[in-house]
Amino acid sequence: MNMSFKRFVIKRAVTMFGVLMATLLITIALVGSNMDAILKQSVALEIRQQVTDNKHLVASFKNPQELDAFVENQIKQRTDALGLDKPWYYPPRLGLSMYKILTLDFGHAKFLTSDTGSSDVKDIILEKMPRTILLFTTATLIISLIGIFLGALSGSKINSKLDKITSAFAIISSSFPVWWIGMLMIFVFAFVYQIFPARATPLIPVTDPGYIGSLLYHMALPLITLVLIGFGSWAYLVRNFIVGIMQEDFVTAKRAAGISEKKIIYTHALKNAAPPIITVLALSLSGSLGGAIITEAVFDWPGMGRLYYEAINVLDLPVIIGETYVLTAFFLVSIFLADVLYGYFDPRVRKG
Amino acid sequence: MSFSSKEVWHEFSKNKIGLAGIGILVILFAMSAVAVLTIPIESFKEWNDPSSWLTFPKSALPAWVNYFLSEKMPEHMILQNPQIASQNVGDIFLTSNIFVVDYSYDKFPSDFIYEYTAKYTGSPLLQIWVTRPDGKEFQLISTSLPQSKIETSYHGFIFSTDDSMMKNIRKNKDSFMFPIDSLLAQDIVFSKTGQNNVLNGHYFFKVNLYNVNSKSNLETSKFILGGKVYGLMGTDELRRNLTVGLLWGTPLALFIGITVAIGSVVIGLVYGVFAGYKGKKTDESLMRFNDIIYAMPALPLLIILAVTIGNSIFLIVGFLVLFGWVGIAKVSRSMALQIKTFQYVEASKIMGQKDYKIIFKHIIPQLLPYAFASIAISVPAAITTEAGLSFLGLGDPTFPTWGQILHDANTYGAAARGLWWWILPPGIMIAVTGLAFVFIGHAMDVIVNPRLKR
């Protein structure tokens, strides 16, 4: 590790942190006033309830106006204590909300709960996270394996039938929205041939010992869909890397030295294509996480994406903010990894 | 690096894939023209208004499936020229409408609806009877219309799912040799008595309107026999004609895709060229900002924007541009870095040309071929992203897009229930539209980047 690489990593890390803060700020700016209105409403409701439940207190007032004034006063005290008298962009408040989110204190959800019944947003997200990671990392791994193999194969036989089919498949498969293919898969494998369940949420409780097995069975359909739609463009990408490398001088030299074409591709060419491939791997993982919202909604997969979808439907703002933060963090970490890996393998980038 | 339009077209016309893209695009524009010319703009509002689709069949397959089936599905029938008769016995006045239908299909209809406008005073009694080909006569309904002291026009519907109709029909259970309690009205009325198969022949639906003291009229009187097939593309669960929805979707998708692409490319181009041309601190800070937008997760932010700010189609176009220009700015910048070292650019700089003149007169024209290719390549992403937002239910509800049709299909579980005609066409339209632009963009890319040529 030399100095310039270190500086490059630090610079990227600072940028990524800046992006995280900017995204957070935009999210708060967009939902902040809404959130305040909802909070104020629930405070008012809560206090009215408390006062009317307290018979002695109600009886001690001479007329309804006095009661109202008392309630108003109580509400004002409570909202002031919560800091709601100041708008969301009041710097100390903004700082406090940012700090809370940074330390993963997202507060309590308004409507949604975790499977175990907790309404703490952190609990809900932590419960869903492993499932999303399970589905999407498995899919990305399978996609990259098939993609690298197929890409190397068609890259070694440019303009062959296989090469043409791979390229055509790549272009066509990336034109269809994943979620639409998902609907087709549900139609074919849950309706026409009833092999897989249409809804990907296991029906048995989390505590049941068969839960993991059931989860994996329910995962099959979304997994197949993600792989089917994803490996084409991967193969195309790897193919283009290989084609580029095969034109380089060192390959010609190896050929002249009598090393077999197969060996050149699978050892030397792939080794040289590894850096960009690893970079794209990290990037595509982040990309698929963004797409998780729609994919999980189609398959009803009980992960972070579906949680986001549900949170939007009922406008559960604490969940939306928490999820946006976690998704952004994931996204940025993978972009950061991709950047650093790329910089590590290709020293020219560090200057840029 | 310079291209004349003639040269470009010459190169382009040699590219089969590019021509195919143009071909598809011409068809899509023709479809848009048909949509705009034949379907009035105001009817956009009707798409999400269930009452405007009442006279259509529910979840009907496309009509052409009958060519592939040995058992014919019923077409949708709207009978509106009944035999009208009226008579009076003492104080009682009777108006009757008789609808005749020769039912020759192999499947039961999906339902039946009687739509009417009655003009009356008092409170007339409306009865519907059916006489079947085997001579059996069932009473379907007997209901009185709302009391009115002055002469009024009353518009109403009687559905085959009506509870009292079901009760009336089940009174005939002795006529059938199989249990009918769990069957729907249309599956009993049109059934043979021996087994639950369609009884073909002439059915007479008789509507009688009785009134005391004054004569009443049926001003409109329609008997709708719900088909199981309808039109070119069928209908959905909400009885909407999917042909109309798919046609409307075409100009909308083209509008969204092309507007977003042009907006993103223009902004990205100017931004990138400006940063590259200025260089130094300006470049550094502009590119840092670019990096920040580039690294933001687009979909979650798009969703939050749509939820909090609004989801009108123009806003969504704006949001998509907001995230669309970044990549183009990066490429334009690096191209501008190259072009600004060209001698004629440096010369005009020395001669004291203003910056914006150099940018717009000398640098950007050089990048136009790249810009056009980027426009073509950016369209599919814009269309699929908008479709994705609509699919999540965040689209503009006043403009039915393909994504919204799929959203509704998903909401009603169309995939798991096998309603393929509700799922396949919108997705294929999205993909075909995207592919047309990918093909064109690919062909232009080959011209713009000669390195890609073989």
mmCIF file of C-alpha atoms in Angstrom, chain B residues 164-305:
data_model
loop_
_atom_site.group_PDB
_atom_site.id
_atom_site.type_symbol
_atom_site.label_atom_id
_atom_site.label_comp_id
_atom_site.label_asym_id
_atom_site.label_seq_id
_atom_site.Cartn_x
_atom_site.Cartn_y
_atom_site.Cartn_z
ATOM 1 C CA SER B 164 -82.729 -11.610 -5.011
ATOM 2 C CA MET B 165 -82.105 -12.851 -8.550
ATOM 3 C CA MET B 166 -80.043 -15.708 -7.164
ATOM 4 C CA LYS B 167 -82.865 -16.515 -4.758
ATOM 5 C CA ASN B 168 -85.447 -16.511 -7.554
ATOM 6 C CA ILE B 169 -83.377 -18.753 -9.786
ATOM 7 C CA ARG B 170 -82.690 -21.253 -7.037
ATOM 8 C CA LYS B 171 -86.438 -21.700 -6.631
ATOM 9 C CA ASN B 172 -86.213 -23.775 -9.821
ATOM 10 C CA LYS B 173 -83.802 -26.260 -8.340
ATOM 11 C CA ASP B 174 -86.242 -29.159 -8.947
ATOM 12 C CA SER B 175 -85.916 -28.666 -12.707
ATOM 13 C CA PHE B 176 -82.246 -29.548 -12.595
ATOM 14 C CA MET B 177 -80.808 -32.981 -11.983
ATOM 15 C CA PHE B 178 -77.719 -31.595 -10.272
ATOM 16 C CA PRO B 179 -77.275 -29.297 -7.263
ATOM 17 C CA ILE B 180 -77.397 -25.634 -8.279
ATOM 18 C CA ASP B 181 -76.936 -23.923 -4.937
ATOM 19 C CA SER B 182 -73.287 -23.064 -5.481
ATOM 20 C CA LEU B 183 -73.618 -22.085 -9.149
ATOM 21 C CA LEU B 184 -73.745 -18.541 -10.515
ATOM 22 C CA ALA B 185 -76.920 -17.194 -12.147
ATOM 23 C CA GLN B 186 -75.630 -17.392 -15.714
ATOM 24 C CA ASP B 187 -74.405 -20.956 -15.194
ATOM 25 C CA ILE B 188 -77.942 -22.029 -14.250
ATOM 26 C CA VAL B 189 -80.050 -19.988 -16.667
ATOM 27 C CA PHE B 190 -78.063 -21.140 -19.693
ATOM 28 C CA SER B 191 -77.632 -24.739 -18.514
ATOM 29 C CA LYS B 192 -79.133 -27.999 -19.717
ATOM 30 C CA THR B 193 -81.272 -29.638 -17.061
ATOM 31 C CA GLY B 194 -79.596 -33.020 -17.262
ATOM 32 C CA GLN B 195 -76.035 -31.896 -16.713
ATOM 33 C CA ASN B 196 -74.356 -28.563 -16.214
ATOM 34 C CA ASN B 197 -73.581 -27.855 -19.887
ATOM 35 C CA VAL B 198 -74.640 -25.003 -22.125
ATOM 36 C CA LEU B 199 -78.098 -25.332 -23.656
ATOM 37 C CA ASN B 200 -77.976 -23.776 -27.119
ATOM 38 C CA GLY B 201 -80.936 -22.147 -28.820
ATOM 39 C CA HIS B 202 -83.166 -19.092 -28.583
ATOM 40 C CA TYR B 203 -83.550 -17.391 -25.233
ATOM 41 C CA PHE B 204 -86.241 -14.768 -24.671
ATOM 42 C CA PHE B 205 -85.594 -12.235 -21.939
ATOM 43 C CA LYS B 206 -88.805 -10.415 -21.157
ATOM 44 C CA VAL B 207 -88.782 -7.199 -19.163
ATOM 45 C CA ASN B 208 -92.164 -6.154 -17.820
ATOM 46 C CA LEU B 209 -92.810 -2.772 -16.264
ATOM 47 C CA TYR B 210 -96.185 -2.550 -14.474
ATOM 48 C CA ASN B 211 -97.615 0.694 -13.236
ATOM 49 C CA VAL B 212 -100.899 1.754 -11.748
ATOM 50 C CA ASN B 213 -102.928 4.712 -13.107
ATOM 51 C CA SER B 214 -100.302 6.013 -15.514
ATOM 52 C CA LYS B 215 -98.267 4.629 -18.326
ATOM 53 C CA SER B 216 -94.513 4.290 -17.819
ATOM 54 C CA ASN B 217 -91.806 3.958 -20.435
ATOM 55 C CA LEU B 218 -88.451 2.312 -20.790
ATOM 56 C CA GLU B 219 -86.485 5.019 -22.557
ATOM 57 C CA THR B 220 -83.238 3.099 -22.780
ATOM 58 C CA SER B 221 -83.285 -0.613 -22.421
ATOM 59 C CA LYS B 222 -80.208 -2.736 -22.948
ATOM 60 C CA PHE B 223 -79.635 -6.350 -22.165
ATOM 61 C CA ILE B 224 -75.933 -7.100 -21.883
ATOM 62 C CA LEU B 225 -74.796 -10.672 -22.124
ATOM 63 C CA GLY B 226 -71.249 -10.639 -20.716
ATOM 64 C CA GLY B 227 -68.791 -12.316 -23.051
ATOM 65 C CA LYS B 228 -65.780 -14.340 -22.120
ATOM 66 C CA VAL B 229 -63.886 -12.841 -25.041
ATOM 67 C CA TYR B 230 -63.760 -9.182 -26.033
ATOM 68 C CA GLY B 231 -61.973 -7.074 -28.601
ATOM 69 C CA LEU B 232 -58.377 -7.346 -29.709
ATOM 70 C CA MET B 233 -56.810 -7.475 -26.252
ATOM 71 C CA GLY B 234 -59.577 -8.519 -23.865
ATOM 72 C CA THR B 235 -60.646 -6.741 -20.703
ATOM 73 C CA ASP B 236 -59.384 -6.705 -17.143
ATOM 74 C CA GLU B 237 -60.980 -7.459 -13.789
ATOM 75 C CA LEU B 238 -62.409 -3.919 -13.671
ATOM 76 C CA ARG B 239 -64.064 -4.466 -17.112
ATOM 77 C CA ARG B 240 -61.704 -1.996 -18.776
ATOM 78 C CA ASN B 241 -60.980 -2.502 -22.446
ATOM 79 C CA LEU B 242 -57.278 -3.334 -22.542
ATOM 80 C CA THR B 243 -57.004 -2.394 -26.234
ATOM 81 C CA VAL B 244 -57.729 1.196 -25.229
ATOM 82 C CA GLY B 245 -55.262 1.091 -22.317
ATOM 83 C CA LEU B 246 -52.460 -0.358 -24.415
ATOM 84 C CA LEU B 247 -53.039 2.163 -27.195
ATOM 85 C CA TRP B 248 -53.008 5.059 -24.745
ATOM 86 C CA GLY B 249 -49.841 3.727 -23.201
ATOM 87 C CA THR B 250 -47.887 4.145 -26.440
ATOM 88 C CA PRO B 251 -47.829 7.947 -26.767
ATOM 89 C CA LEU B 252 -47.336 8.218 -22.983
ATOM 90 C CA ALA B 253 -44.332 5.896 -22.960
ATOM 91 C CA LEU B 254 -42.812 7.655 -25.974
ATOM 92 C CA PHE B 255 -43.429 11.036 -24.368
ATOM 93 C CA ILE B 256 -41.874 10.009 -21.056
ATOM 94 C CA GLY B 257 -38.928 8.215 -22.640
ATOM 95 C CA ILE B 258 -38.042 10.848 -25.205
ATOM 96 C CA THR B 259 -38.589 13.864 -22.937
ATOM 97 C CA VAL B 260 -36.501 12.380 -20.146
ATOM 98 C CA ALA B 261 -33.756 11.347 -22.572
ATOM 99 C CA ILE B 262 -33.563 14.738 -24.287
ATOM 100 C CA GLY B 263 -33.712 16.587 -20.962
ATOM 101 C CA SER B 264 -30.983 14.451 -19.406
ATOM 102 C CA VAL B 265 -28.698 14.611 -22.428
ATOM 103 C CA VAL B 266 -29.010 18.380 -22.867
ATOM 104 C CA ILE B 267 -28.322 19.066 -19.187
ATOM 105 C CA GLY B 268 -25.542 16.469 -18.964
ATOM 106 C CA LEU B 269 -23.894 17.720 -22.149
ATOM 107 C CA VAL B 270 -23.829 21.378 -21.164
ATOM 108 C CA TYR B 271 -22.795 20.581 -17.590
ATOM 109 C CA GLY B 272 -20.022 18.201 -18.601
ATOM 110 C CA VAL B 273 -18.665 20.366 -21.403
ATOM 111 C CA PHE B 274 -18.672 23.419 -19.157
ATOM 112 C CA ALA B 275 -16.767 21.558 -16.425
ATOM 113 C CA GLY B 276 -14.275 20.106 -18.871
ATOM 114 C CA TYR B 277 -13.727 23.355 -20.708
ATOM 115 C CA LYS B 278 -13.322 25.481 -17.586
ATOM 116 C CA GLY B 279 -11.103 22.975 -15.819
ATOM 117 C CA LYS B 280 -9.327 23.595 -12.489
ATOM 118 C CA LYS B 281 -11.482 24.487 -9.457
ATOM 119 C CA THR B 282 -14.755 24.752 -11.438
ATOM 120 C CA ASP B 283 -14.199 21.294 -12.896
ATOM 121 C CA GLU B 284 -13.243 19.862 -9.511
ATOM 122 C CA SER B 285 -16.314 21.163 -7.683
ATOM 123 C CA LEU B 286 -18.753 20.421 -10.516
ATOM 124 C CA MET B 287 -17.456 16.858 -10.772
ATOM 125 C CA ARG B 288 -17.603 16.391 -6.996
ATOM 126 C CA PHE B 289 -21.293 17.354 -7.133
ATOM 127 C CA ASN B 290 -21.711 14.980 -10.065
ATOM 128 C CA ASP B 291 -20.138 12.190 -8.003
ATOM 129 C CA ILE B 292 -22.604 12.783 -5.194
ATOM 130 C CA ILE B 293 -25.680 12.534 -7.435
ATOM 131 C CA TYR B 294 -24.106 9.570 -9.228
ATOM 132 C CA ALA B 295 -23.728 7.634 -5.996
ATOM 133 C CA MET B 296 -27.256 8.283 -4.733
ATOM 134 C CA PRO B 297 -29.638 5.337 -4.802
ATOM 135 C CA ALA B 298 -32.048 6.505 -7.490
ATOM 136 C CA LEU B 299 -35.082 4.309 -6.896
ATOM 137 C CA PRO B 300 -35.610 4.933 -3.161
ATOM 138 C CA LEU B 301 -35.196 8.670 -3.706
ATOM 139 C CA LEU B 302 -37.517 8.636 -6.714
ATOM 140 C CA ILE B 303 -40.089 6.878 -4.559
ATOM 141 C CA ILE B 304 -39.755 9.419 -1.749
ATOM 142 C CA LEU B 305 -39.980 12.282 -4.243
#
